[in-house]
PDB file of C-alpha atoms in Angstrom:
ATOM      1  CA  MET K   1      91.888  80.056 117.337  1.00  0.00           C
ATOM      2  CA  GLN K   2      89.429  82.775 116.473  1.00  0.00           C
ATOM      3  CA  GLU K   3      89.716  84.465 113.074  1.00  0.00           C
ATOM      4  CA  GLN K   4      90.370  87.932 114.487  1.00  0.00           C
ATOM      5  CA  GLU K   5      93.188  86.608 116.656  1.00  0.00           C
ATOM      6  CA  LEU K   6      94.616  84.756 113.648  1.00  0.00           C
ATOM      7  CA  VAL K   7      94.631  87.821 111.383  1.00  0.00           C
ATOM      8  CA  LEU K   8      96.256  89.948 114.084  1.00  0.00           C
ATOM      9  CA  GLN K   9      98.954  87.318 114.587  1.00  0.00           C
ATOM     10  CA  LEU K  10      99.487  87.192 110.823  1.00  0.00           C
ATOM     11  CA  ALA K  11      99.812  90.984 110.785  1.00  0.00           C
ATOM     12  CA  SER K  12     102.451  90.695 113.525  1.00  0.00           C
ATOM     13  CA  LEU K  13     104.361  88.107 111.487  1.00  0.00           C
ATOM     14  CA  LEU K  14     104.300  90.382 108.439  1.00  0.00           C
ATOM     15  CA  TYR K  15     105.545  93.254 110.607  1.00  0.00           C
ATOM     16  CA  GLU K  16     108.415  91.084 111.906  1.00  0.00           C
ATOM     17  CA  LYS K  17     109.288  90.269 108.285  1.00  0.00           C
ATOM     18  CA  LYS K  18     109.531  94.017 107.507  1.00  0.00           C
ATOM     19  CA  ALA K  19     106.247  94.474 105.645  1.00  0.00           C
ATOM     20  CA  THR K  20     105.038  98.079 105.695  1.00  0.00           C
ATOM     21  CA  ASP K  21     101.669  99.828 105.860  1.00  0.00           C
ATOM     22  CA  ILE K  22      99.926  96.796 107.337  1.00  0.00           C
ATOM     23  CA  THR K  23      96.163  97.117 107.591  1.00  0.00           C
ATOM     24  CA  VAL K  24      93.587  94.630 108.837  1.00  0.00           C
ATOM     25  CA  LEU K  25      89.959  95.319 107.958  1.00  0.00           C
ATOM     26  CA  ARG K  26      86.864  93.531 109.214  1.00  0.00           C
ATOM     27  CA  VAL K  27      84.617  93.452 106.137  1.00  0.00           C
ATOM     28  CA  SER K  28      81.971  90.849 107.020  1.00  0.00           C
ATOM     29  CA  HIS K  29      79.302  93.557 107.147  1.00  0.00           C
ATOM     30  CA  LEU K  30      80.287  94.837 103.677  1.00  0.00           C
ATOM     31  CA  THR K  31      80.637  91.660 101.606  1.00  0.00           C
ATOM     32  CA  VAL K  32      80.007  87.921 101.563  1.00  0.00           C
ATOM     33  CA  LEU K  33      83.437  87.282 100.012  1.00  0.00           C
ATOM     34  CA  CYS K  34      85.316  87.184 103.303  1.00  0.00           C
ATOM     35  CA  ASP K  35      85.285  88.403 106.905  1.00  0.00           C
ATOM     36  CA  TYR K  36      88.779  89.931 107.066  1.00  0.00           C
ATOM     37  CA  LEU K  37      91.218  91.582 104.683  1.00  0.00           C
ATOM     38  CA  VAL K  38      94.903  91.742 105.538  1.00  0.00           C
ATOM     39  CA  ILE K  39      96.744  94.254 103.355  1.00  0.00           C
ATOM     40  CA  ALA K  40     100.490  94.879 103.480  1.00  0.00           C
ATOM     41  CA  SER K  41     103.267  96.258 101.304  1.00  0.00           C
ATOM     42  CA  GLY K  42     106.760  95.152 100.449  1.00  0.00           C
ATOM     43  CA  ARG K  43     109.566  97.384  99.211  1.00  0.00           C
ATOM     44  CA  THR K  44     110.685  95.115  96.378  1.00  0.00           C
ATOM     45  CA  ALA K  45     109.280  92.305  94.246  1.00  0.00           C
ATOM     46  CA  VAL K  46     111.546  89.866  96.072  1.00  0.00           C
ATOM     47  CA  GLN K  47     110.193  90.999  99.440  1.00  0.00           C
ATOM     48  CA  VAL K  48     106.574  90.684  98.244  1.00  0.00           C
ATOM     49  CA  SER K  49     107.345  87.124  97.118  1.00  0.00           C
ATOM     50  CA  SER K  50     108.985  86.343 100.452  1.00  0.00           C
ATOM     51  CA  LEU K  51     106.037  87.792 102.378  1.00  0.00           C
ATOM     52  CA  THR K  52     103.763  85.578 100.292  1.00  0.00           C
ATOM     53  CA  ASP K  53     105.822  82.509 101.193  1.00  0.00           C
ATOM     54  CA  TYR K  54     105.848  83.435 104.910  1.00  0.00           C
ATOM     55  CA  THR K  55     102.086  83.928 104.845  1.00  0.00           C
ATOM     56  CA  GLU K  56     101.435  80.588 103.155  1.00  0.00           C
ATOM     57  CA  GLU K  57     103.681  78.764 105.634  1.00  0.00           C
ATOM     58  CA  TYR K  58     102.142  80.517 108.637  1.00  0.00           C
ATOM     59  CA  MET K  59      98.544  79.923 107.591  1.00  0.00           C
ATOM     60  CA  SER K  60      99.208  76.316 106.626  1.00  0.00           C
ATOM     61  CA  GLY K  61     100.731  75.730 110.055  1.00  0.00           C
ATOM     62  CA  ARG K  62      97.462  76.898 111.600  1.00  0.00           C
ATOM     63  CA  GLY K  63      95.330  74.590 109.510  1.00  0.00           C
ATOM     64  CA  GLN K  64      94.159  77.254 107.071  1.00  0.00           C
ATOM     65  CA  LEU K  65      93.592  75.867 103.584  1.00  0.00           C
ATOM     66  CA  LEU K  66      94.739  78.099 100.731  1.00  0.00           C
ATOM     67  CA  ARG K  67      91.792  78.039  98.358  1.00  0.00           C
ATOM     68  CA  ARG K  68      93.291  80.157  95.616  1.00  0.00           C
ATOM     69  CA  SER K  69      96.195  82.502  94.966  1.00  0.00           C
ATOM     70  CA  GLU K  70      97.001  84.912  92.178  1.00  0.00           C
ATOM     71  CA  GLY K  71      99.947  87.089  91.212  1.00  0.00           C
ATOM     72  CA  ALA K  72     102.545  85.586  93.530  1.00  0.00           C
ATOM     73  CA  ARG K  73     105.043  84.699  90.799  1.00  0.00           C
ATOM     74  CA  GLU K  74     105.485  88.267  89.565  1.00  0.00           C
ATOM     75  CA  GLY K  75     106.153  89.670  93.036  1.00  0.00           C
ATOM     76  CA  ARG K  76     104.259  92.891  92.418  1.00  0.00           C
ATOM     77  CA  TRP K  77     100.948  91.839  93.931  1.00  0.00           C
ATOM     78  CA  ALA K  78      99.619  88.637  95.450  1.00  0.00           C
ATOM     79  CA  VAL K  79      96.211  87.701  96.758  1.00  0.00           C
ATOM     80  CA  LEU K  80      95.829  84.662  98.975  1.00  0.00           C
ATOM     81  CA  ASP K  81      92.298  83.396  99.585  1.00  0.00           C
ATOM     82  CA  TYR K  82      91.756  81.479 102.819  1.00  0.00           C
ATOM     83  CA  GLY K  83      87.968  81.578 102.689  1.00  0.00           C
ATOM     84  CA  ASN K  84      87.012  84.009 105.427  1.00  0.00           C
ATOM     85  CA  ILE K  85      90.426  85.688 105.282  1.00  0.00           C
ATOM     86  CA  MET K  86      91.905  87.338 102.189  1.00  0.00           C
ATOM     87  CA  VAL K  87      95.525  88.478 102.223  1.00  0.00           C
ATOM     88  CA  HIS K  88      96.746  91.095  99.737  1.00  0.00           C
ATOM     89  CA  LEU K  89     100.491  91.697  99.493  1.00  0.00           C
ATOM     90  CA  PHE K  90     101.551  94.551  97.265  1.00  0.00           C
ATOM     91  CA  HIS K  91     104.538  96.364  95.912  1.00  0.00           C
ATOM     92  CA  ARG K  92     104.005 100.008  96.881  1.00  0.00           C
ATOM     93  CA  GLU K  93     103.029 101.260  93.414  1.00  0.00           C
ATOM     94  CA  GLU K  94     100.419  98.544  92.898  1.00  0.00           C
ATOM     95  CA  ARG K  95      98.942  99.170  96.315  1.00  0.00           C
ATOM     96  CA  ALA K  96      98.499 102.857  95.556  1.00  0.00           C
ATOM     97  CA  TYR K  97      96.948 102.023  92.187  1.00  0.00           C
ATOM     98  CA  TYR K  98      94.371  99.520  93.482  1.00  0.00           C
ATOM     99  CA  GLY K  99      93.478 101.444  96.651  1.00  0.00           C
ATOM    100  CA  LEU K 100      91.934  98.525  98.532  1.00  0.00           C
ATOM    101  CA  ASP K 101      92.405 100.363 101.820  1.00  0.00           C
ATOM    102  CA  ARG K 102      90.097 103.140 100.658  1.00  0.00           C
ATOM    103  CA  LEU K 103      87.668 100.804  98.929  1.00  0.00           C
ATOM    104  CA  TRP K 104      86.979  98.596 101.956  1.00  0.00           C
ATOM    105  CA  ASN K 105      87.540 101.017 104.852  1.00  0.00           C
ATOM    106  CA  ASP K 106      84.185 102.349 106.042  1.00  0.00           C
ATOM    107  CA  GLY K 107      85.684 104.302 108.939  1.00  0.00           C
ATOM    108  CA  THR K 108      84.671 101.753 111.579  1.00  0.00           C
ATOM    109  CA  ASN K 109      86.284  98.502 110.518  1.00  0.00           C
ATOM    110  CA  VAL K 110      90.053  98.974 110.885  1.00  0.00           C
ATOM    111  CA  LEU K 111      91.414  96.679 113.580  1.00  0.00           C
ATOM    112  CA  ASP K 112      93.963  97.996 116.043  1.00  0.00           C
ATOM    113  CA  LEU K 113      97.261  96.237 115.476  1.00  0.00           C
ATOM    114  CA  PRO K 114      99.355  94.807 118.331  1.00  0.00           C
ATOM    115  CA  PHE K 115     102.446  96.783 117.265  1.00  0.00           C
ATOM    116  CA  ASP K 116     103.385 100.372 116.485  1.00  0.00           C
ATOM    117  CA  GLN K 117     104.128 100.987 112.802  1.00  0.00           C
ATOM    118  CA  THR K 118     105.010 104.630 113.440  1.00  0.00           C
ATOM    119  CA  VAL K 119     108.320 103.696 115.033  1.00  0.00           C
ATOM    120  CA  PRO K 120     111.078 104.337 112.481  1.00  0.00           C
ATOM    121  CA  GLU K 121     113.298 101.389 111.590  1.00  0.00           C
TER     122      GLU K 121
END
């Protein structure tokens, strides 16, 4: 499975699990740290923790080795490092504070998602 297809499928999983403000950025031309960033928000600390668990299970099932993770226990922010793919799961306040979307978005690297987040729940 190609990385771009994998990150878009992960974004779809997060959407199904009620994550909000999902963004996938291709950053390979901006950094050597990774090729893709997946950024999503949860409404509560419990939801952020659950999204982290879903992500780990999903990626493991696709043969992706979790190299490192931080912040998952607190449920406010978690980063999951899969080498070429980094997943950031935030509580809304932390996401606004860190502003990764603005930091890594160069205006050309946001991937179109296979679902419509503008549809109200």
